[in-house]
Amino acid sequence: ACGVLAIDKAREPITLVLAEDGTIVDDEDFFLCLPHNTKFVALAKDEKWPSKSLDSGVSWLSEAVDEVDSAVEKWKQLARQLKNDLSSIILMSEEDLQVLIDVPLPDLAEELAQSETQVQVLQDTLQQVLDRREEERQSRQLLELYLQALKTEDSILSKVAEPQAAPRDMDVVDTGTSSTGSPAKTTLSDHILAALREKPAPELCLDSQDLEV
């Protein structure tokens, strides 16, 4: 961003955010998940993203920003956005999703020109998206706690002599007790451990089988 926009070094650090809702883009994994032509805003060290951005990145709005009727409620704007492009759900903030979920069914059905049954399915889908984001947030928090514990463990082990320790090609995790009564062991391969230790979002770098392990 600094290079492309020729931003003065004195204004660093620069924070890159989504123009639509101010979501901070702070790692490559999240950046790669965004659709093409996503609009960004580069904020200097003393700048903050305004809660009501004039350039909100909503391409569905054909009128100029200064011509938008200020009396139009927020949920109606969001409903029109969905009506024009259903995939825009991906870029909606959690606050926007909750606004649409809370809209009375008859009102939203009228705005979208759909039956109440169809709109009920839509609101259920929005709720699922909201729930999934919350689950992902909790998963990231658990991963961060695990990484902190892993670093602490490595620090302790490095100070303890292990004369009979086997080469650490694989780490072993106790996953409980098997049907025979003996502890069941699962091995973590080097590439799984490397992802957990080094990647900012390891859950995005591992396939389903690795995540299950």
PDB file of C-alpha atoms in Angstrom:
ATOM      1  CA  ALA A   1       0.000   0.000   0.000  1.00  0.00           C
ATOM      2  CA  CYS A   2       2.804   2.405   0.872  1.00  0.00           C
ATOM      3  CA  GLY A   3       4.546   1.703  -2.413  1.00  0.00           C
ATOM      4  CA  VAL A   4       1.510   1.872  -4.674  1.00  0.00           C
ATOM      5  CA  LEU A   5       0.056   4.982  -3.052  1.00  0.00           C
ATOM      6  CA  ALA A   6       3.425   6.687  -2.472  1.00  0.00           C
ATOM      7  CA  ILE A   7       2.682   7.178   1.219  1.00  0.00           C
ATOM      8  CA  ASP A   8       5.283   9.115   3.180  1.00  0.00           C
ATOM      9  CA  LYS A   9       7.365   6.927   5.487  1.00  0.00           C
ATOM     10  CA  ALA A  10       6.669   9.367   8.315  1.00  0.00           C
ATOM     11  CA  ARG A  11       3.009   8.322   8.250  1.00  0.00           C
ATOM     12  CA  GLU A  12       3.738   4.655   8.939  1.00  0.00           C
ATOM     13  CA  PRO A  13       2.570   2.272  10.271  1.00  0.00           C
ATOM     14  CA  ILE A  14      -0.206   1.987   7.712  1.00  0.00           C
ATOM     15  CA  THR A  15      -3.341  -0.021   8.493  1.00  0.00           C
ATOM     16  CA  LEU A  16      -5.217  -1.568   5.576  1.00  0.00           C
ATOM     17  CA  VAL A  17      -8.991  -1.882   6.097  1.00  0.00           C
ATOM     18  CA  LEU A  18     -12.032  -2.813   4.021  1.00  0.00           C
ATOM     19  CA  ALA A  19     -13.716   0.325   2.704  1.00  0.00           C
ATOM     20  CA  GLU A  20     -17.138  -1.142   3.381  1.00  0.00           C
ATOM     21  CA  ASP A  21     -17.001  -1.805   7.122  1.00  0.00           C
ATOM     22  CA  GLY A  22     -13.488  -1.019   8.350  1.00  0.00           C
ATOM     23  CA  THR A  23     -12.415  -4.648   8.861  1.00  0.00           C
ATOM     24  CA  ILE A  24      -8.625  -4.727   9.303  1.00  0.00           C
ATOM     25  CA  VAL A  25      -6.751  -6.847   6.747  1.00  0.00           C
ATOM     26  CA  ASP A  26      -3.657  -7.925   8.653  1.00  0.00           C
ATOM     27  CA  ASP A  27      -2.557 -11.207   7.100  1.00  0.00           C
ATOM     28  CA  GLU A  28      -2.134 -12.804   3.701  1.00  0.00           C
ATOM     29  CA  ASP A  29      -4.655 -15.593   4.378  1.00  0.00           C
ATOM     30  CA  PHE A  30      -7.525 -13.156   4.910  1.00  0.00           C
ATOM     31  CA  PHE A  31      -6.429 -11.095   1.900  1.00  0.00           C
ATOM     32  CA  LEU A  32      -6.588 -14.144  -0.373  1.00  0.00           C
ATOM     33  CA  CYS A  33     -10.150 -14.893   0.787  1.00  0.00           C
ATOM     34  CA  LEU A  34     -11.478 -11.543  -0.421  1.00  0.00           C
ATOM     35  CA  PRO A  35     -13.236 -11.272  -3.815  1.00  0.00           C
ATOM     36  CA  HIS A  36     -11.764  -9.395  -6.755  1.00  0.00           C
ATOM     37  CA  ASN A  37     -12.177  -5.614  -6.872  1.00  0.00           C
ATOM     38  CA  THR A  38     -12.565  -5.331  -3.113  1.00  0.00           C
ATOM     39  CA  LYS A  39     -12.089  -1.710  -2.062  1.00  0.00           C
ATOM     40  CA  PHE A  40      -9.571  -0.874   0.659  1.00  0.00           C
ATOM     41  CA  VAL A  41      -8.644   2.204   2.666  1.00  0.00           C
ATOM     42  CA  ALA A  42      -5.078   2.818   3.854  1.00  0.00           C
ATOM     43  CA  LEU A  43      -5.051   4.527   7.256  1.00  0.00           C
ATOM     44  CA  ALA A  44      -1.955   6.345   8.536  1.00  0.00           C
ATOM     45  CA  LYS A  45      -0.836   5.943  12.142  1.00  0.00           C
ATOM     46  CA  ASP A  46      -3.041   8.800  13.401  1.00  0.00           C
ATOM     47  CA  GLU A  47      -6.087   8.042  11.259  1.00  0.00           C
ATOM     48  CA  LYS A  48      -9.156   5.983  12.082  1.00  0.00           C
ATOM     49  CA  TRP A  49     -11.763   4.444   9.813  1.00  0.00           C
ATOM     50  CA  PRO A  50     -14.966   6.545   9.984  1.00  0.00           C
ATOM     51  CA  SER A  51     -18.071   4.649  11.079  1.00  0.00           C
ATOM     52  CA  LYS A  52     -19.969   6.234   8.204  1.00  0.00           C
ATOM     53  CA  SER A  53     -17.632   6.181   5.242  1.00  0.00           C
ATOM     54  CA  LEU A  54     -18.615   8.146   2.159  1.00  0.00           C
ATOM     55  CA  ASP A  55     -16.822   5.585  -0.002  1.00  0.00           C
ATOM     56  CA  SER A  56     -18.443   2.480   1.436  1.00  0.00           C
ATOM     57  CA  GLY A  57     -17.590   0.266  -1.503  1.00  0.00           C
ATOM     58  CA  VAL A  58     -21.226  -0.653  -2.180  1.00  0.00           C
ATOM     59  CA  SER A  59     -21.226  -0.987  -5.937  1.00  0.00           C
ATOM     60  CA  TRP A  60     -24.925  -1.826  -5.949  1.00  0.00           C
ATOM     61  CA  LEU A  61     -25.763   1.798  -5.160  1.00  0.00           C
ATOM     62  CA  SER A  62     -26.077   3.463  -8.551  1.00  0.00           C
ATOM     63  CA  GLU A  63     -26.850   6.968  -7.292  1.00  0.00           C
ATOM     64  CA  ALA A  64     -24.084   9.339  -6.207  1.00  0.00           C
ATOM     65  CA  VAL A  65     -23.420   9.273  -2.480  1.00  0.00           C
ATOM     66  CA  ASP A  66     -24.630  12.827  -2.003  1.00  0.00           C
ATOM     67  CA  GLU A  67     -27.959  11.900  -3.559  1.00  0.00           C
ATOM     68  CA  VAL A  68     -28.724   9.080  -1.163  1.00  0.00           C
ATOM     69  CA  ASP A  69     -31.900   9.741   0.759  1.00  0.00           C
ATOM     70  CA  SER A  70     -30.794  10.041   4.352  1.00  0.00           C
ATOM     71  CA  ALA A  71     -34.242   8.954   5.500  1.00  0.00           C
ATOM     72  CA  VAL A  72     -33.818   5.450   4.060  1.00  0.00           C
ATOM     73  CA  GLU A  73     -33.280   3.042   6.902  1.00  0.00           C
ATOM     74  CA  LYS A  74     -30.103   1.036   7.075  1.00  0.00           C
ATOM     75  CA  TRP A  75     -31.834  -2.316   6.741  1.00  0.00           C
ATOM     76  CA  LYS A  76     -33.477  -1.222   3.509  1.00  0.00           C
ATOM     77  CA  GLN A  77     -30.084  -0.336   2.055  1.00  0.00           C
ATOM     78  CA  LEU A  78     -28.754  -3.731   3.084  1.00  0.00           C
ATOM     79  CA  ALA A  79     -31.834  -5.447   1.661  1.00  0.00           C
ATOM     80  CA  ARG A  80     -31.309  -3.730  -1.694  1.00  0.00           C
ATOM     81  CA  GLN A  81     -27.705  -4.819  -1.640  1.00  0.00           C
ATOM     82  CA  LEU A  82     -28.793  -8.430  -1.158  1.00  0.00           C
ATOM     83  CA  LYS A  83     -31.443  -8.135  -3.817  1.00  0.00           C
ATOM     84  CA  ASN A  84     -28.842  -6.979  -6.322  1.00  0.00           C
ATOM     85  CA  ASP A  85     -26.101  -9.429  -5.336  1.00  0.00           C
ATOM     86  CA  LEU A  86     -26.758 -12.220  -2.848  1.00  0.00           C
ATOM     87  CA  SER A  87     -23.042 -13.014  -2.595  1.00  0.00           C
ATOM     88  CA  SER A  88     -22.525  -9.654  -0.847  1.00  0.00           C
ATOM     89  CA  ILE A  89     -23.380 -11.526   2.368  1.00  0.00           C
ATOM     90  CA  ILE A  90     -19.686 -12.475   2.464  1.00  0.00           C
ATOM     91  CA  LEU A  91     -18.596  -8.859   2.896  1.00  0.00           C
ATOM     92  CA  MET A  92     -21.282  -7.848   5.382  1.00  0.00           C
ATOM     93  CA  SER A  93     -20.211  -7.101   8.910  1.00  0.00           C
ATOM     94  CA  GLU A  94     -21.713  -9.020  11.808  1.00  0.00           C
ATOM     95  CA  GLU A  95     -23.643  -5.891  12.742  1.00  0.00           C
ATOM     96  CA  ASP A  96     -25.206  -5.742   9.262  1.00  0.00           C
ATOM     97  CA  LEU A  97     -26.146  -9.417   9.385  1.00  0.00           C
ATOM     98  CA  GLN A  98     -27.845  -8.931  12.746  1.00  0.00           C
ATOM     99  CA  VAL A  99     -29.769  -5.919  11.400  1.00  0.00           C
ATOM    100  CA  LEU A 100     -31.246  -8.021   8.579  1.00  0.00           C
ATOM    101  CA  ILE A 101     -32.006 -10.913  10.912  1.00  0.00           C
ATOM    102  CA  ASP A 102     -33.957  -8.590  13.216  1.00  0.00           C
ATOM    103  CA  VAL A 103     -36.122  -7.095  10.452  1.00  0.00           C
ATOM    104  CA  PRO A 104     -39.770  -8.233  10.701  1.00  0.00           C
ATOM    105  CA  LEU A 105     -40.441 -10.961   8.159  1.00  0.00           C
ATOM    106  CA  PRO A 106     -43.307  -9.180   6.298  1.00  0.00           C
ATOM    107  CA  ASP A 107     -41.284  -5.962   5.922  1.00  0.00           C
ATOM    108  CA  LEU A 108     -38.213  -7.710   4.546  1.00  0.00           C
ATOM    109  CA  ALA A 109     -40.339  -9.840   2.211  1.00  0.00           C
ATOM    110  CA  GLU A 110     -41.971  -6.696   0.813  1.00  0.00           C
ATOM    111  CA  GLU A 111     -38.628  -4.965   0.307  1.00  0.00           C
ATOM    112  CA  LEU A 112     -37.106  -7.988  -1.464  1.00  0.00           C
ATOM    113  CA  ALA A 113     -40.296  -8.725  -3.419  1.00  0.00           C
ATOM    114  CA  GLN A 114     -40.210 -12.327  -2.258  1.00  0.00           C
ATOM    115  CA  SER A 115     -42.517 -14.605  -0.336  1.00  0.00           C
ATOM    116  CA  GLU A 116     -42.254 -14.776   3.428  1.00  0.00           C
ATOM    117  CA  THR A 117     -41.196 -18.411   3.138  1.00  0.00           C
ATOM    118  CA  GLN A 118     -38.237 -17.468   0.925  1.00  0.00           C
ATOM    119  CA  VAL A 119     -37.260 -14.621   3.214  1.00  0.00           C
ATOM    120  CA  GLN A 120     -37.436 -16.909   6.255  1.00  0.00           C
ATOM    121  CA  VAL A 121     -34.918 -19.201   4.556  1.00  0.00           C
ATOM    122  CA  LEU A 122     -32.737 -16.162   3.846  1.00  0.00           C
ATOM    123  CA  GLN A 123     -32.825 -14.996   7.461  1.00  0.00           C
ATOM    124  CA  ASP A 124     -32.007 -18.529   8.634  1.00  0.00           C
ATOM    125  CA  THR A 125     -29.007 -18.498   6.289  1.00  0.00           C
ATOM    126  CA  LEU A 126     -27.871 -15.131   7.631  1.00  0.00           C
ATOM    127  CA  GLN A 127     -28.096 -16.521  11.166  1.00  0.00           C
ATOM    128  CA  GLN A 128     -25.988 -19.522  10.144  1.00  0.00           C
ATOM    129  CA  VAL A 129     -23.345 -17.205   8.673  1.00  0.00           C
ATOM    130  CA  LEU A 130     -23.347 -15.178  11.903  1.00  0.00           C
ATOM    131  CA  ASP A 131     -23.054 -18.339  14.028  1.00  0.00           C
ATOM    132  CA  ARG A 132     -20.234 -19.682  11.860  1.00  0.00           C
ATOM    133  CA  ARG A 133     -18.248 -16.459  12.253  1.00  0.00           C
ATOM    134  CA  GLU A 134     -18.615 -16.692  16.019  1.00  0.00           C
ATOM    135  CA  GLU A 135     -17.417 -20.308  15.935  1.00  0.00           C
ATOM    136  CA  GLU A 136     -14.437 -19.285  13.799  1.00  0.00           C
ATOM    137  CA  ARG A 137     -13.578 -16.509  16.260  1.00  0.00           C
ATOM    138  CA  GLN A 138     -13.675 -18.948  19.158  1.00  0.00           C
ATOM    139  CA  SER A 139     -11.551 -21.432  17.203  1.00  0.00           C
ATOM    140  CA  ARG A 140      -8.935 -18.766  16.523  1.00  0.00           C
ATOM    141  CA  GLN A 141      -8.851 -17.864  20.206  1.00  0.00           C
ATOM    142  CA  LEU A 142      -8.341 -21.523  21.133  1.00  0.00           C
ATOM    143  CA  LEU A 143      -5.558 -21.835  18.569  1.00  0.00           C
ATOM    144  CA  GLU A 144      -3.849 -18.739  19.959  1.00  0.00           C
ATOM    145  CA  LEU A 145      -4.015 -20.203  23.465  1.00  0.00           C
ATOM    146  CA  TYR A 146      -2.610 -23.490  22.163  1.00  0.00           C
ATOM    147  CA  LEU A 147       0.275 -21.716  20.411  1.00  0.00           C
ATOM    148  CA  GLN A 148       1.107 -19.813  23.587  1.00  0.00           C
ATOM    149  CA  ALA A 149       1.092 -23.067  25.556  1.00  0.00           C
ATOM    150  CA  LEU A 150       3.250 -24.731  22.894  1.00  0.00           C
ATOM    151  CA  LYS A 151       5.859 -21.964  23.083  1.00  0.00           C
ATOM    152  CA  THR A 152       5.905 -22.195  26.869  1.00  0.00           C
ATOM    153  CA  GLU A 153       6.308 -25.963  26.703  1.00  0.00           C
ATOM    154  CA  ASP A 154       9.175 -25.715  24.205  1.00  0.00           C
ATOM    155  CA  SER A 155      10.889 -23.160  26.425  1.00  0.00           C
ATOM    156  CA  ILE A 156      10.652 -25.472  29.436  1.00  0.00           C
ATOM    157  CA  LEU A 157      11.749 -28.586  27.538  1.00  0.00           C
ATOM    158  CA  SER A 158      14.784 -26.797  26.128  1.00  0.00           C
ATOM    159  CA  LYS A 159      16.039 -26.281  29.695  1.00  0.00           C
ATOM    160  CA  VAL A 160      15.521 -29.880  30.770  1.00  0.00           C
ATOM    161  CA  ALA A 161      18.019 -32.589  29.880  1.00  0.00           C
ATOM    162  CA  GLU A 162      16.503 -35.531  28.009  1.00  0.00           C
ATOM    163  CA  PRO A 163      19.261 -38.151  27.691  1.00  0.00           C
ATOM    164  CA  GLN A 164      16.917 -40.871  26.437  1.00  0.00           C
ATOM    165  CA  ALA A 165      14.690 -38.713  24.287  1.00  0.00           C
ATOM    166  CA  ALA A 166      13.965 -40.069  20.836  1.00  0.00           C
ATOM    167  CA  PRO A 167      14.384 -37.861  17.731  1.00  0.00           C
ATOM    168  CA  ARG A 168      11.357 -35.529  17.478  1.00  0.00           C
ATOM    169  CA  ASP A 169      10.285 -36.336  13.935  1.00  0.00           C
ATOM    170  CA  MET A 170       6.753 -36.695  15.206  1.00  0.00           C
ATOM    171  CA  ASP A 171       5.004 -35.337  18.286  1.00  0.00           C
ATOM    172  CA  VAL A 172       2.558 -37.606  20.126  1.00  0.00           C
ATOM    173  CA  VAL A 173      -0.736 -36.414  21.572  1.00  0.00           C
ATOM    174  CA  ASP A 174      -2.772 -38.358  24.111  1.00  0.00           C
ATOM    175  CA  THR A 175      -6.310 -38.427  22.719  1.00  0.00           C
ATOM    176  CA  GLY A 176      -7.902 -40.415  25.502  1.00  0.00           C
ATOM    177  CA  THR A 177      -8.316 -44.094  26.240  1.00  0.00           C
ATOM    178  CA  SER A 178      -8.939 -46.698  23.564  1.00  0.00           C
ATOM    179  CA  SER A 179     -11.412 -49.567  23.811  1.00  0.00           C
ATOM    180  CA  THR A 180      -8.617 -51.815  25.122  1.00  0.00           C
ATOM    181  CA  GLY A 181      -8.021 -49.538  28.090  1.00  0.00           C
ATOM    182  CA  SER A 182      -4.625 -48.289  26.888  1.00  0.00           C
ATOM    183  CA  PRO A 183      -4.139 -44.628  25.945  1.00  0.00           C
ATOM    184  CA  ALA A 184      -4.813 -43.909  22.267  1.00  0.00           C
ATOM    185  CA  LYS A 185      -1.978 -41.991  20.613  1.00  0.00           C
ATOM    186  CA  THR A 186      -2.142 -39.683  17.598  1.00  0.00           C
ATOM    187  CA  THR A 187       0.991 -38.415  15.854  1.00  0.00           C
ATOM    188  CA  LEU A 188       1.366 -34.868  14.601  1.00  0.00           C
ATOM    189  CA  SER A 189       3.486 -34.624  11.485  1.00  0.00           C
ATOM    190  CA  ASP A 190       6.167 -31.996  11.001  1.00  0.00           C
ATOM    191  CA  HIS A 191       4.117 -29.940   8.558  1.00  0.00           C
ATOM    192  CA  ILE A 192       1.165 -29.782  10.992  1.00  0.00           C
ATOM    193  CA  LEU A 193       3.451 -28.636  13.803  1.00  0.00           C
ATOM    194  CA  ALA A 194       5.090 -26.099  11.505  1.00  0.00           C
ATOM    195  CA  ALA A 195       1.699 -24.661  10.572  1.00  0.00           C
ATOM    196  CA  LEU A 196       0.602 -24.446  14.213  1.00  0.00           C
ATOM    197  CA  ARG A 197       3.824 -22.770  15.285  1.00  0.00           C
ATOM    198  CA  GLU A 198       4.482 -20.413  12.368  1.00  0.00           C
ATOM    199  CA  LYS A 199       1.253 -19.548  10.558  1.00  0.00           C
ATOM    200  CA  PRO A 200      -0.915 -16.654  11.819  1.00  0.00           C
ATOM    201  CA  ALA A 201      -4.028 -18.586  10.752  1.00  0.00           C
ATOM    202  CA  PRO A 202      -3.020 -22.276  10.790  1.00  0.00           C
ATOM    203  CA  GLU A 203      -6.621 -23.450  10.351  1.00  0.00           C
ATOM    204  CA  LEU A 204      -6.502 -22.033   6.796  1.00  0.00           C
ATOM    205  CA  CYS A 205      -3.265 -23.853   5.939  1.00  0.00           C
ATOM    206  CA  LEU A 206      -4.336 -27.377   6.908  1.00  0.00           C
ATOM    207  CA  ASP A 207      -6.650 -29.724   5.066  1.00  0.00           C
ATOM    208  CA  SER A 208      -9.632 -31.458   6.659  1.00  0.00           C
ATOM    209  CA  GLN A 209      -7.665 -34.581   7.550  1.00  0.00           C
ATOM    210  CA  ASP A 210      -4.963 -32.539   9.319  1.00  0.00           C
ATOM    211  CA  LEU A 211      -7.593 -30.574  11.237  1.00  0.00           C
ATOM    212  CA  GLU A 212      -9.220 -33.817  12.370  1.00  0.00           C
ATOM    213  CA  VAL A 213      -5.838 -35.062  13.644  1.00  0.00           C
TER     214      VAL A 213
END
